[in-house]
GROMACS .gro file of C-alpha atoms in nm:
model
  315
    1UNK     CA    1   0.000   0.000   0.000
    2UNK     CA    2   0.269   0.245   0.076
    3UNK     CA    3   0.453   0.191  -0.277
    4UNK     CA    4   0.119   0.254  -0.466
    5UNK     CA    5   0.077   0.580  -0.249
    6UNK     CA    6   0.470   0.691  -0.288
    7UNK     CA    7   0.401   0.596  -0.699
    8UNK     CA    8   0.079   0.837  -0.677
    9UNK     CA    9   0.279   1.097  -0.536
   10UNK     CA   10   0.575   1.061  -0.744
   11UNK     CA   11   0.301   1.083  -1.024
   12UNK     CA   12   0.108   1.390  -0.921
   13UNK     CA   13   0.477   1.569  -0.878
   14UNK     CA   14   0.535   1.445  -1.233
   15UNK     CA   15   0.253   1.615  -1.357
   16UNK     CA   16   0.251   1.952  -1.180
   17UNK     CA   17   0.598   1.969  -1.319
   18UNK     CA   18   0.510   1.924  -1.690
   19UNK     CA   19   0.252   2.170  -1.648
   20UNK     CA   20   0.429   2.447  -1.537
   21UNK     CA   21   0.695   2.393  -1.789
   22UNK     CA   22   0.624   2.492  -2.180
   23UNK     CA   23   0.698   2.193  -2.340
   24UNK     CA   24   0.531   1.865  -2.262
   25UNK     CA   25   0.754   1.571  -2.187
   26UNK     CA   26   0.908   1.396  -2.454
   27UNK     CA   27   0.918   1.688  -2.686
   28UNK     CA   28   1.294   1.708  -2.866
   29UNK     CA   29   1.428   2.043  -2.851
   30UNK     CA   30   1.500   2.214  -3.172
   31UNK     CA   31   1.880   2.155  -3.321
   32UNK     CA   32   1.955   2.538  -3.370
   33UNK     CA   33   1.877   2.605  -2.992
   34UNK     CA   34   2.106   2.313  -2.868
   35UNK     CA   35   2.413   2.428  -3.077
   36UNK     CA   36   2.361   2.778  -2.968
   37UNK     CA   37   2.361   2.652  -2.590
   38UNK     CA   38   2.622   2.419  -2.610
   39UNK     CA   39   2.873   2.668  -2.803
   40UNK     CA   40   2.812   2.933  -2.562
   41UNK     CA   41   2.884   2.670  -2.271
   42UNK     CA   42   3.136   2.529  -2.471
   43UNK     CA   43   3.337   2.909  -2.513
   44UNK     CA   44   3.260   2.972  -2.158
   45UNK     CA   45   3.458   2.647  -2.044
   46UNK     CA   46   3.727   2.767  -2.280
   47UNK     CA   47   3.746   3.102  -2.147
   48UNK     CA   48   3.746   3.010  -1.711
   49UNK     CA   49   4.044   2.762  -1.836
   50UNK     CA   50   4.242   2.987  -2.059
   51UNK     CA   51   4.170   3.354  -1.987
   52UNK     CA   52   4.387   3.331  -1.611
   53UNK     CA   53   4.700   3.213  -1.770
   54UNK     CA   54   4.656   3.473  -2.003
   55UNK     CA   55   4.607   3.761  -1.743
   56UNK     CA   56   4.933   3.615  -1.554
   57UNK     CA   57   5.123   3.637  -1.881
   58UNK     CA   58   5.034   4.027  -1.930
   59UNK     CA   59   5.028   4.124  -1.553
   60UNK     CA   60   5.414   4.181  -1.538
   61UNK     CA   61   5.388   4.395  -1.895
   62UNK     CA   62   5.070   4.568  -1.949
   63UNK     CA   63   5.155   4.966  -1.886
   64UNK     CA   64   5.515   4.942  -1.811
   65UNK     CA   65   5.773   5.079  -2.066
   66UNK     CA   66   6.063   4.836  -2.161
   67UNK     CA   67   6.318   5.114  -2.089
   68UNK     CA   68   6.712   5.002  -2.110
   69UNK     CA   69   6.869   5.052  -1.778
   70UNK     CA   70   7.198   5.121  -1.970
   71UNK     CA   71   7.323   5.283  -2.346
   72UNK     CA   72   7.644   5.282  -2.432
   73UNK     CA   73   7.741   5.486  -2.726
   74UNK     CA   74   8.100   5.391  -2.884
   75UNK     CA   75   8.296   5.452  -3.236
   76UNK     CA   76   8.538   5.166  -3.369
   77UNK     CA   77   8.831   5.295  -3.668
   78UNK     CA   78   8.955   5.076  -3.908
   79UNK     CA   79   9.093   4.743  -3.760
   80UNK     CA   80   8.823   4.714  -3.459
   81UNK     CA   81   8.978   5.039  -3.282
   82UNK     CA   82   8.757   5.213  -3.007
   83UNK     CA   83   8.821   5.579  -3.026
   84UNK     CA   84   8.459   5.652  -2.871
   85UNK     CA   85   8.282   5.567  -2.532
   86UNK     CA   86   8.016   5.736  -2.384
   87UNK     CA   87   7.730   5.628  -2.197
   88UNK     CA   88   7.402   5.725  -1.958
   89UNK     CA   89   7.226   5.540  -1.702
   90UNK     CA   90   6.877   5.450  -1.669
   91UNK     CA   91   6.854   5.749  -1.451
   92UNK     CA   92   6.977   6.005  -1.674
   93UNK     CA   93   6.738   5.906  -1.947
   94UNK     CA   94   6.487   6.229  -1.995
   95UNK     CA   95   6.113   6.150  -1.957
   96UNK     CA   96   5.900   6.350  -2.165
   97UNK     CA   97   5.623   6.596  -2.012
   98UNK     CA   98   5.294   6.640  -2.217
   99UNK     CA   99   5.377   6.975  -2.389
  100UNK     CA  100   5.714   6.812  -2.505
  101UNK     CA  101   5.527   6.503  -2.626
  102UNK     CA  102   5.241   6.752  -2.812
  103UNK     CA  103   5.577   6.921  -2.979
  104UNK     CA  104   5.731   6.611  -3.128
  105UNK     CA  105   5.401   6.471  -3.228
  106UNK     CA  106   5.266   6.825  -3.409
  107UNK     CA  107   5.632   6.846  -3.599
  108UNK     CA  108   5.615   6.508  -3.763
  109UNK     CA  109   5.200   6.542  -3.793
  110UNK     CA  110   5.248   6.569  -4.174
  111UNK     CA  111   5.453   6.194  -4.221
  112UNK     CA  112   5.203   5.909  -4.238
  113UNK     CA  113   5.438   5.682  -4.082
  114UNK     CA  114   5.502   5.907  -3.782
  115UNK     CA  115   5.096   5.933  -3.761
  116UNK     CA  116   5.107   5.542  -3.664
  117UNK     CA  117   5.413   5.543  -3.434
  118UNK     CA  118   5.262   5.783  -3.238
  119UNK     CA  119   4.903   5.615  -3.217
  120UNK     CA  120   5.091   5.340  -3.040
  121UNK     CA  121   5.351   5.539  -2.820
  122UNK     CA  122   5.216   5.770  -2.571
  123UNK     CA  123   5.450   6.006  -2.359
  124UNK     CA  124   5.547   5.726  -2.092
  125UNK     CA  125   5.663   5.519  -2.401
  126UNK     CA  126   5.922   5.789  -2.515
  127UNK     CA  127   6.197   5.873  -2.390
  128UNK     CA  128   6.522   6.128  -2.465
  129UNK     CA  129   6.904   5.973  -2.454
  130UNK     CA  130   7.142   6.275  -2.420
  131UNK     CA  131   7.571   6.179  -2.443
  132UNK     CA  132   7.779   6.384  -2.371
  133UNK     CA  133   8.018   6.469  -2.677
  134UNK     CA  134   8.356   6.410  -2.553
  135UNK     CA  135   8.449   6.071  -2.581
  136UNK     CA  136   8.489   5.936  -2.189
  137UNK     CA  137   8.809   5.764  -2.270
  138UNK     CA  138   9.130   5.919  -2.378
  139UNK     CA  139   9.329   5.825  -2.697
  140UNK     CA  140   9.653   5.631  -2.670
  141UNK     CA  141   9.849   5.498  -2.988
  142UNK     CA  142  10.179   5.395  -3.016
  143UNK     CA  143  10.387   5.542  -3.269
  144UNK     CA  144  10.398   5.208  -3.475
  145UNK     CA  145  10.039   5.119  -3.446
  146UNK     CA  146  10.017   5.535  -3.574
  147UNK     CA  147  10.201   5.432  -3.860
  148UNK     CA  148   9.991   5.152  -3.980
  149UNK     CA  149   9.696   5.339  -3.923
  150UNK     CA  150   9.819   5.593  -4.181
  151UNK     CA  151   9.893   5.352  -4.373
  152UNK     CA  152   9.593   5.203  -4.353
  153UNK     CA  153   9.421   5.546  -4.450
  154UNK     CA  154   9.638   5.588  -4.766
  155UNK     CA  155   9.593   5.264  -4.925
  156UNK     CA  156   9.357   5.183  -5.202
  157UNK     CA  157   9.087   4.995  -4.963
  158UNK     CA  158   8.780   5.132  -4.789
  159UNK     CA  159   8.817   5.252  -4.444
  160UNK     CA  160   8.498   5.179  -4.217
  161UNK     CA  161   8.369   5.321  -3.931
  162UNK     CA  162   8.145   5.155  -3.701
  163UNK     CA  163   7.881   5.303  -3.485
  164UNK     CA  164   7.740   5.098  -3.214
  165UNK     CA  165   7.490   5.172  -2.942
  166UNK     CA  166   7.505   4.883  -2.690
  167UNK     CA  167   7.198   4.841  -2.403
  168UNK     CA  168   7.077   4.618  -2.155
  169UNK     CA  169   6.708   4.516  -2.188
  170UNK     CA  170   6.491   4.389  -1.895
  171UNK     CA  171   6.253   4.169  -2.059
  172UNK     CA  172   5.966   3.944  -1.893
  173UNK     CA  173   6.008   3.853  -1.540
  174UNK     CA  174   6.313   4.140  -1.501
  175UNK     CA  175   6.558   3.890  -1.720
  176UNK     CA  176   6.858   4.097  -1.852
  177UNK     CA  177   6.955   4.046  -2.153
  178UNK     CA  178   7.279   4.252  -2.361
  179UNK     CA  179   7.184   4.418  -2.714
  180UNK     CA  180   7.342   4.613  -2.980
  181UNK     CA  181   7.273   4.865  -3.297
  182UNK     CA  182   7.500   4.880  -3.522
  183UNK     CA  183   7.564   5.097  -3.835
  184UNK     CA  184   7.857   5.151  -4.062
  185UNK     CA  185   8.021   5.385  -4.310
  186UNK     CA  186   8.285   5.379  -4.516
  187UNK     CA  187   8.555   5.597  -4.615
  188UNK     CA  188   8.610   5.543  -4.990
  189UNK     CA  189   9.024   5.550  -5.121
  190UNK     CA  190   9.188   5.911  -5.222
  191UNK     CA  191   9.153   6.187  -5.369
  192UNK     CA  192   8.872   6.148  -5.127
  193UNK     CA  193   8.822   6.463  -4.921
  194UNK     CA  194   8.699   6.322  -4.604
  195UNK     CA  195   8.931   6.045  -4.609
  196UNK     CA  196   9.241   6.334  -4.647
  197UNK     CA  197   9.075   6.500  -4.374
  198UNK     CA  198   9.106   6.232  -4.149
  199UNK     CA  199   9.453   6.184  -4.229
  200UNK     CA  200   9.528   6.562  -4.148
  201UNK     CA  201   9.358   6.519  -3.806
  202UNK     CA  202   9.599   6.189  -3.752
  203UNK     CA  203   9.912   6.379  -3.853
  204UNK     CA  204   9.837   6.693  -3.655
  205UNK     CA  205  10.069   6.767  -3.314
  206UNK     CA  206   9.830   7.024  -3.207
  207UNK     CA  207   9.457   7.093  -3.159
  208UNK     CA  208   9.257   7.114  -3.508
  209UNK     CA  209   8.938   7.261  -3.659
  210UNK     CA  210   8.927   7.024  -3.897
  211UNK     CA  211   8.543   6.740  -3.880
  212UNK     CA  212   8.554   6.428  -4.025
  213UNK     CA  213   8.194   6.364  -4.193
  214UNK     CA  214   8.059   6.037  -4.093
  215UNK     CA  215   7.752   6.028  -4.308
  216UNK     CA  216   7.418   5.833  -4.224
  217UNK     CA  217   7.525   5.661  -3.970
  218UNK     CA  218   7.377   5.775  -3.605
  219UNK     CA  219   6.991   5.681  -3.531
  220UNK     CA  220   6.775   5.984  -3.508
  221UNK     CA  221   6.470   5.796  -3.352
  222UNK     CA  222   6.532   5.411  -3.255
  223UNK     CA  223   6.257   5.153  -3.159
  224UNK     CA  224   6.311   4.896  -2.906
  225UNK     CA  225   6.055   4.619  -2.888
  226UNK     CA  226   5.959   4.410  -2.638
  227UNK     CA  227   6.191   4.128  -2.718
  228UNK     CA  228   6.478   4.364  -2.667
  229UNK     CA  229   6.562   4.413  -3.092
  230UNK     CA  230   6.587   4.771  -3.217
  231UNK     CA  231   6.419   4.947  -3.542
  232UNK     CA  232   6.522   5.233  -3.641
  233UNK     CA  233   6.192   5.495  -3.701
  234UNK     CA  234   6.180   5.674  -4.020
  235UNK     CA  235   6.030   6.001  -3.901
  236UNK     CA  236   6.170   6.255  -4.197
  237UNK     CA  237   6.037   6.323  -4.533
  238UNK     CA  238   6.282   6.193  -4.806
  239UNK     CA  239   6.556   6.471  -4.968
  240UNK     CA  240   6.866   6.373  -5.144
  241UNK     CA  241   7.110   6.142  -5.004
  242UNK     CA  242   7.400   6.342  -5.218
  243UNK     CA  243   7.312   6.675  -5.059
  244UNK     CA  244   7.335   6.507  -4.716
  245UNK     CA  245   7.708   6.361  -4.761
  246UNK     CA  246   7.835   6.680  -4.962
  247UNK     CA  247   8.080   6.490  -5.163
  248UNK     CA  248   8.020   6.255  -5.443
  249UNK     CA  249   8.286   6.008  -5.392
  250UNK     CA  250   8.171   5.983  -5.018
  251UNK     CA  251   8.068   5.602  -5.004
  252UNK     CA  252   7.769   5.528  -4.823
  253UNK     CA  253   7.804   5.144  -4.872
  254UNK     CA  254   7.811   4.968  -4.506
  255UNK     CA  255   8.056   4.732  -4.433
  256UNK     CA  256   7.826   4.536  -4.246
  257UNK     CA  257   7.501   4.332  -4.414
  258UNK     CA  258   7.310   4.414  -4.098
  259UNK     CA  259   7.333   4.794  -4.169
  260UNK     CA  260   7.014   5.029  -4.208
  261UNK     CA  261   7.051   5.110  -4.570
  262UNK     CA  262   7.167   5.471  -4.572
  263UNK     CA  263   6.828   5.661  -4.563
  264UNK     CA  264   6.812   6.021  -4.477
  265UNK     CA  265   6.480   5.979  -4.326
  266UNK     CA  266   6.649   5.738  -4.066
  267UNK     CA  267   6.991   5.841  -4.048
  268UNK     CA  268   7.198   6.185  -3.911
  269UNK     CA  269   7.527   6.249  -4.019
  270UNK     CA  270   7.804   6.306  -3.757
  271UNK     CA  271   8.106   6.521  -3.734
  272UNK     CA  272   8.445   6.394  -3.569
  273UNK     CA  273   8.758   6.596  -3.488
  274UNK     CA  274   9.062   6.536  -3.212
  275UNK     CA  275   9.126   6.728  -2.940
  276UNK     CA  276   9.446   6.779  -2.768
  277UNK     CA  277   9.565   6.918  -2.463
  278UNK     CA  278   9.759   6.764  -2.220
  279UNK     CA  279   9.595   6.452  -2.319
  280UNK     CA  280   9.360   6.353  -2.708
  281UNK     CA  281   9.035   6.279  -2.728
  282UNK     CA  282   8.773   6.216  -3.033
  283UNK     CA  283   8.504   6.490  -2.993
  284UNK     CA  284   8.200   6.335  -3.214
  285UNK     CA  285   7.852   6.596  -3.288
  286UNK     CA  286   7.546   6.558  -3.474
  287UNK     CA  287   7.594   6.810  -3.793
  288UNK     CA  288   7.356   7.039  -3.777
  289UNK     CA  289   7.330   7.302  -4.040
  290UNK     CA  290   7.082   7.518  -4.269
  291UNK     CA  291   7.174   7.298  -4.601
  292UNK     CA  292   6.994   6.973  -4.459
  293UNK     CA  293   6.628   7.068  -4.482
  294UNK     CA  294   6.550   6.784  -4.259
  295UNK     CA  295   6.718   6.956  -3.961
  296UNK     CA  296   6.569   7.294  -4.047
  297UNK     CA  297   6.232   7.155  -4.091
  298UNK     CA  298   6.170   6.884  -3.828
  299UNK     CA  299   6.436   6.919  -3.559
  300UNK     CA  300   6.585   7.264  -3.520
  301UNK     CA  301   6.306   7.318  -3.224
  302UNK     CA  302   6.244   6.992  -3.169
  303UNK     CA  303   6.155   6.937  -2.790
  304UNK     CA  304   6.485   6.847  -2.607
  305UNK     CA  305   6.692   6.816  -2.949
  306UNK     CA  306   7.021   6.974  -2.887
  307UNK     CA  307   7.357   6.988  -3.137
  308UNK     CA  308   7.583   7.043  -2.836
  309UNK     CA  309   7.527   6.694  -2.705
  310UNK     CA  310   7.455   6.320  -2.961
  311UNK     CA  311   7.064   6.304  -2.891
  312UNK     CA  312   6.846   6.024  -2.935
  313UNK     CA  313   6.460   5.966  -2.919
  314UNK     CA  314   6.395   5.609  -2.780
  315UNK     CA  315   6.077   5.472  -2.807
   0.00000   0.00000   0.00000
Protein backbone atom coordinates (compact mmCIF):
# COMPACT_ATOMS: atom_id res chain seq x y z
CA UNK A 1 0.00 0.00 0.00
CA UNK A 2 2.69 2.45 0.76
CA UNK A 3 4.53 1.91 -2.77
CA UNK A 4 1.19 2.54 -4.66
CA UNK A 5 0.77 5.80 -2.49
CA UNK A 6 4.70 6.91 -2.88
CA UNK A 7 4.01 5.96 -6.99
CA UNK A 8 0.79 8.37 -6.77
CA UNK A 9 2.79 10.97 -5.36
CA UNK A 10 5.75 10.61 -7.44
CA UNK A 11 3.01 10.83 -10.24
CA UNK A 12 1.08 13.90 -9.21
CA UNK A 13 4.77 15.69 -8.78
CA UNK A 14 5.35 14.45 -12.33
CA UNK A 15 2.53 16.15 -13.57
CA UNK A 16 2.51 19.52 -11.80
CA UNK A 17 5.98 19.69 -13.19
CA UNK A 18 5.10 19.24 -16.90
CA UNK A 19 2.52 21.70 -16.48
CA UNK A 20 4.29 24.47 -15.37
CA UNK A 21 6.95 23.93 -17.89
CA UNK A 22 6.24 24.92 -21.80
CA UNK A 23 6.98 21.93 -23.40
CA UNK A 24 5.31 18.65 -22.62
CA UNK A 25 7.54 15.71 -21.87
CA UNK A 26 9.08 13.96 -24.54
CA UNK A 27 9.18 16.88 -26.86
CA UNK A 28 12.94 17.08 -28.66
CA UNK A 29 14.28 20.43 -28.51
CA UNK A 30 15.00 22.14 -31.72
CA UNK A 31 18.80 21.55 -33.21
CA UNK A 32 19.55 25.38 -33.70
CA UNK A 33 18.77 26.05 -29.92
CA UNK A 34 21.06 23.13 -28.68
CA UNK A 35 24.13 24.28 -30.77
CA UNK A 36 23.61 27.78 -29.68
CA UNK A 37 23.61 26.52 -25.90
CA UNK A 38 26.22 24.19 -26.10
CA UNK A 39 28.73 26.68 -28.03
CA UNK A 40 28.12 29.33 -25.62
CA UNK A 41 28.84 26.70 -22.71
CA UNK A 42 31.36 25.29 -24.71
CA UNK A 43 33.37 29.09 -25.13
CA UNK A 44 32.60 29.72 -21.58
CA UNK A 45 34.58 26.47 -20.44
CA UNK A 46 37.27 27.67 -22.80
CA UNK A 47 37.46 31.02 -21.47
CA UNK A 48 37.46 30.10 -17.11
CA UNK A 49 40.44 27.62 -18.36
CA UNK A 50 42.42 29.87 -20.59
CA UNK A 51 41.70 33.54 -19.87
CA UNK A 52 43.87 33.31 -16.11
CA UNK A 53 47.00 32.13 -17.70
CA UNK A 54 46.56 34.73 -20.03
CA UNK A 55 46.07 37.61 -17.43
CA UNK A 56 49.33 36.15 -15.54
CA UNK A 57 51.23 36.37 -18.81
CA UNK A 58 50.34 40.27 -19.30
CA UNK A 59 50.28 41.24 -15.53
CA UNK A 60 54.14 41.81 -15.38
CA UNK A 61 53.88 43.95 -18.95
CA UNK A 62 50.70 45.68 -19.49
CA UNK A 63 51.55 49.66 -18.86
CA UNK A 64 55.15 49.42 -18.11
CA UNK A 65 57.73 50.79 -20.66
CA UNK A 66 60.63 48.36 -21.61
CA UNK A 67 63.18 51.14 -20.89
CA UNK A 68 67.12 50.02 -21.10
CA UNK A 69 68.69 50.52 -17.78
CA UNK A 70 71.98 51.21 -19.70
CA UNK A 71 73.23 52.83 -23.46
CA UNK A 72 76.44 52.82 -24.32
CA UNK A 73 77.41 54.86 -27.26
CA UNK A 74 81.00 53.91 -28.84
CA UNK A 75 82.96 54.52 -32.36
CA UNK A 76 85.38 51.66 -33.69
CA UNK A 77 88.31 52.95 -36.68
CA UNK A 78 89.55 50.76 -39.08
CA UNK A 79 90.93 47.43 -37.60
CA UNK A 80 88.23 47.14 -34.59
CA UNK A 81 89.78 50.39 -32.82
CA UNK A 82 87.57 52.13 -30.07
CA UNK A 83 88.21 55.79 -30.26
CA UNK A 84 84.59 56.52 -28.71
CA UNK A 85 82.82 55.67 -25.32
CA UNK A 86 80.16 57.36 -23.84
CA UNK A 87 77.30 56.28 -21.97
CA UNK A 88 74.02 57.25 -19.58
CA UNK A 89 72.26 55.40 -17.02
CA UNK A 90 68.77 54.50 -16.69
CA UNK A 91 68.54 57.49 -14.51
CA UNK A 92 69.77 60.05 -16.74
CA UNK A 93 67.38 59.06 -19.47
CA UNK A 94 64.87 62.29 -19.95
CA UNK A 95 61.13 61.50 -19.57
CA UNK A 96 59.00 63.50 -21.65
CA UNK A 97 56.23 65.96 -20.12
CA UNK A 98 52.94 66.40 -22.17
CA UNK A 99 53.77 69.75 -23.89
CA UNK A 100 57.14 68.12 -25.05
CA UNK A 101 55.27 65.03 -26.26
CA UNK A 102 52.41 67.52 -28.12
CA UNK A 103 55.77 69.21 -29.79
CA UNK A 104 57.31 66.11 -31.28
CA UNK A 105 54.01 64.71 -32.28
CA UNK A 106 52.66 68.25 -34.09
CA UNK A 107 56.32 68.46 -35.99
CA UNK A 108 56.15 65.08 -37.63
CA UNK A 109 52.00 65.42 -37.93
CA UNK A 110 52.48 65.69 -41.74
CA UNK A 111 54.53 61.94 -42.21
CA UNK A 112 52.03 59.09 -42.38
CA UNK A 113 54.38 56.82 -40.82
CA UNK A 114 55.02 59.07 -37.82
CA UNK A 115 50.96 59.33 -37.61
CA UNK A 116 51.07 55.42 -36.64
CA UNK A 117 54.13 55.43 -34.34
CA UNK A 118 52.62 57.83 -32.38
CA UNK A 119 49.03 56.15 -32.17
CA UNK A 120 50.91 53.40 -30.40
CA UNK A 121 53.51 55.39 -28.20
CA UNK A 122 52.16 57.70 -25.71
CA UNK A 123 54.50 60.06 -23.59
CA UNK A 124 55.47 57.26 -20.92
CA UNK A 125 56.63 55.19 -24.01
CA UNK A 126 59.22 57.89 -25.15
CA UNK A 127 61.97 58.73 -23.90
CA UNK A 128 65.22 61.28 -24.65
CA UNK A 129 69.04 59.73 -24.54
CA UNK A 130 71.42 62.75 -24.20
CA UNK A 131 75.71 61.79 -24.43
CA UNK A 132 77.79 63.84 -23.71
CA UNK A 133 80.18 64.69 -26.77
CA UNK A 134 83.56 64.10 -25.53
CA UNK A 135 84.49 60.71 -25.81
CA UNK A 136 84.89 59.36 -21.89
CA UNK A 137 88.09 57.64 -22.70
CA UNK A 138 91.30 59.19 -23.78
CA UNK A 139 93.29 58.25 -26.97
CA UNK A 140 96.53 56.31 -26.70
CA UNK A 141 98.49 54.98 -29.88
CA UNK A 142 101.79 53.95 -30.16
CA UNK A 143 103.87 55.42 -32.69
CA UNK A 144 103.98 52.08 -34.75
CA UNK A 145 100.39 51.19 -34.46
CA UNK A 146 100.17 55.35 -35.74
CA UNK A 147 102.01 54.32 -38.60
CA UNK A 148 99.91 51.52 -39.80
CA UNK A 149 96.96 53.39 -39.23
CA UNK A 150 98.19 55.93 -41.81
CA UNK A 151 98.93 53.52 -43.73
CA UNK A 152 95.93 52.03 -43.53
CA UNK A 153 94.21 55.46 -44.50
CA UNK A 154 96.38 55.88 -47.66
CA UNK A 155 95.93 52.64 -49.25
CA UNK A 156 93.57 51.83 -52.02
CA UNK A 157 90.87 49.95 -49.63
CA UNK A 158 87.80 51.32 -47.89
CA UNK A 159 88.17 52.52 -44.44
CA UNK A 160 84.98 51.79 -42.17
CA UNK A 161 83.69 53.21 -39.31
CA UNK A 162 81.45 51.55 -37.01
CA UNK A 163 78.81 53.03 -34.85
CA UNK A 164 77.40 50.98 -32.14
CA UNK A 165 74.90 51.72 -29.42
CA UNK A 166 75.05 48.83 -26.90
CA UNK A 167 71.98 48.41 -24.03
CA UNK A 168 70.77 46.18 -21.55
CA UNK A 169 67.08 45.16 -21.88
CA UNK A 170 64.91 43.89 -18.95
CA UNK A 171 62.53 41.69 -20.59
CA UNK A 172 59.66 39.44 -18.93
CA UNK A 173 60.08 38.53 -15.40
CA UNK A 174 63.13 41.40 -15.01
CA UNK A 175 65.58 38.90 -17.20
CA UNK A 176 68.58 40.97 -18.52
CA UNK A 177 69.55 40.46 -21.53
CA UNK A 178 72.79 42.52 -23.61
CA UNK A 179 71.84 44.18 -27.14
CA UNK A 180 73.42 46.13 -29.80
CA UNK A 181 72.73 48.65 -32.97
CA UNK A 182 75.00 48.80 -35.22
CA UNK A 183 75.64 50.97 -38.35
CA UNK A 184 78.57 51.51 -40.62
CA UNK A 185 80.21 53.85 -43.10
CA UNK A 186 82.85 53.79 -45.16
CA UNK A 187 85.55 55.97 -46.15
CA UNK A 188 86.10 55.43 -49.90
CA UNK A 189 90.24 55.50 -51.21
CA UNK A 190 91.88 59.11 -52.22
CA UNK A 191 91.53 61.87 -53.69
CA UNK A 192 88.72 61.48 -51.27
CA UNK A 193 88.22 64.63 -49.21
CA UNK A 194 86.99 63.22 -46.04
CA UNK A 195 89.31 60.45 -46.09
CA UNK A 196 92.41 63.34 -46.47
CA UNK A 197 90.75 65.00 -43.74
CA UNK A 198 91.06 62.32 -41.49
CA UNK A 199 94.53 61.84 -42.29
CA UNK A 200 95.28 65.62 -41.48
CA UNK A 201 93.58 65.19 -38.06
CA UNK A 202 95.99 61.89 -37.52
CA UNK A 203 99.12 63.79 -38.53
CA UNK A 204 98.37 66.93 -36.55
CA UNK A 205 100.69 67.67 -33.14
CA UNK A 206 98.30 70.24 -32.07
CA UNK A 207 94.57 70.93 -31.59
CA UNK A 208 92.57 71.14 -35.08
CA UNK A 209 89.38 72.61 -36.59
CA UNK A 210 89.27 70.24 -38.97
CA UNK A 211 85.43 67.40 -38.80
CA UNK A 212 85.54 64.28 -40.25
CA UNK A 213 81.94 63.64 -41.93
CA UNK A 214 80.59 60.37 -40.93
CA UNK A 215 77.52 60.28 -43.08
CA UNK A 216 74.18 58.33 -42.24
CA UNK A 217 75.25 56.61 -39.70
CA UNK A 218 73.77 57.75 -36.05
CA UNK A 219 69.91 56.81 -35.31
CA UNK A 220 67.75 59.84 -35.08
CA UNK A 221 64.70 57.96 -33.52
CA UNK A 222 65.32 54.11 -32.55
CA UNK A 223 62.57 51.53 -31.59
CA UNK A 224 63.11 48.96 -29.06
CA UNK A 225 60.55 46.19 -28.88
CA UNK A 226 59.59 44.10 -26.38
CA UNK A 227 61.91 41.28 -27.18
CA UNK A 228 64.78 43.64 -26.67
CA UNK A 229 65.62 44.13 -30.92
CA UNK A 230 65.87 47.71 -32.17
CA UNK A 231 64.19 49.47 -35.42
CA UNK A 232 65.22 52.33 -36.41
CA UNK A 233 61.92 54.95 -37.01
CA UNK A 234 61.80 56.74 -40.20
CA UNK A 235 60.30 60.01 -39.01
CA UNK A 236 61.70 62.55 -41.97
CA UNK A 237 60.37 63.23 -45.33
CA UNK A 238 62.82 61.93 -48.06
CA UNK A 239 65.56 64.71 -49.68
CA UNK A 240 68.66 63.73 -51.44
CA UNK A 241 71.10 61.42 -50.04
CA UNK A 242 74.00 63.42 -52.18
CA UNK A 243 73.12 66.75 -50.59
CA UNK A 244 73.35 65.07 -47.16
CA UNK A 245 77.08 63.61 -47.61
CA UNK A 246 78.35 66.80 -49.62
CA UNK A 247 80.80 64.90 -51.63
CA UNK A 248 80.20 62.55 -54.43
CA UNK A 249 82.86 60.08 -53.92
CA UNK A 250 81.71 59.83 -50.18
CA UNK A 251 80.68 56.02 -50.04
CA UNK A 252 77.69 55.28 -48.23
CA UNK A 253 78.04 51.44 -48.72
CA UNK A 254 78.11 49.68 -45.06
CA UNK A 255 80.56 47.32 -44.33
CA UNK A 256 78.26 45.36 -42.46
CA UNK A 257 75.01 43.32 -44.14
CA UNK A 258 73.10 44.14 -40.98
CA UNK A 259 73.33 47.94 -41.69
CA UNK A 260 70.14 50.29 -42.08
CA UNK A 261 70.51 51.10 -45.70
CA UNK A 262 71.67 54.71 -45.72
CA UNK A 263 68.28 56.61 -45.63
CA UNK A 264 68.12 60.21 -44.77
CA UNK A 265 64.80 59.79 -43.26
CA UNK A 266 66.49 57.38 -40.66
CA UNK A 267 69.91 58.41 -40.48
CA UNK A 268 71.98 61.85 -39.11
CA UNK A 269 75.27 62.49 -40.19
CA UNK A 270 78.04 63.06 -37.57
CA UNK A 271 81.06 65.21 -37.34
CA UNK A 272 84.45 63.94 -35.69
CA UNK A 273 87.58 65.96 -34.88
CA UNK A 274 90.62 65.36 -32.12
CA UNK A 275 91.26 67.28 -29.40
CA UNK A 276 94.46 67.79 -27.68
CA UNK A 277 95.65 69.18 -24.63
CA UNK A 278 97.59 67.64 -22.20
CA UNK A 279 95.95 64.52 -23.19
CA UNK A 280 93.60 63.53 -27.08
CA UNK A 281 90.35 62.79 -27.28
CA UNK A 282 87.73 62.16 -30.33
CA UNK A 283 85.04 64.90 -29.93
CA UNK A 284 82.00 63.35 -32.14
CA UNK A 285 78.52 65.96 -32.88
CA UNK A 286 75.46 65.58 -34.74
CA UNK A 287 75.94 68.10 -37.93
CA UNK A 288 73.56 70.39 -37.77
CA UNK A 289 73.30 73.02 -40.40
CA UNK A 290 70.82 75.18 -42.69
CA UNK A 291 71.74 72.98 -46.01
CA UNK A 292 69.94 69.73 -44.59
CA UNK A 293 66.28 70.68 -44.82
CA UNK A 294 65.50 67.84 -42.59
CA UNK A 295 67.18 69.56 -39.61
CA UNK A 296 65.69 72.94 -40.47
CA UNK A 297 62.32 71.55 -40.91
CA UNK A 298 61.70 68.84 -38.28
CA UNK A 299 64.36 69.19 -35.59
CA UNK A 300 65.85 72.64 -35.20
CA UNK A 301 63.06 73.18 -32.24
CA UNK A 302 62.44 69.92 -31.69
CA UNK A 303 61.55 69.37 -27.90
CA UNK A 304 64.85 68.47 -26.07
CA UNK A 305 66.92 68.16 -29.49
CA UNK A 306 70.21 69.74 -28.87
CA UNK A 307 73.57 69.88 -31.37
CA UNK A 308 75.83 70.43 -28.36
CA UNK A 309 75.27 66.94 -27.05
CA UNK A 310 74.55 63.20 -29.61
CA UNK A 311 70.64 63.04 -28.91
CA UNK A 312 68.46 60.24 -29.35
CA UNK A 313 64.60 59.66 -29.19
CA UNK A 314 63.95 56.09 -27.80
CA UNK A 315 60.77 54.72 -28.07
Amino acid sequence: MEDVTQSLFDRKCQQESEAKCNRPSGQPYNRTTKLLVGGLLFMLLIMTLIFPFFLFSLSSTVGIATLPHKLELAIYMGRSQQIFEAYVTRSDLIQLSDEDYLNISATFDNIEAADTIFDAFKVEDIVVVKWSPHSMTTWDISPGSKEELLEDLENEDPFTFRLEIQYTHVGHGGQQSNRVFAQTSDLAPLPNAERQNLIDIVKAKTDTSTLLLLPLIFPKFLKIDKEGRPEVLSMMEHIEVTRIIHDKNQSLDGADDDDVPPDPNKLRNLLLTLRRSKAAWWQLSEECTILDDNYVYYLTNLAHNDCDFLVLYLF
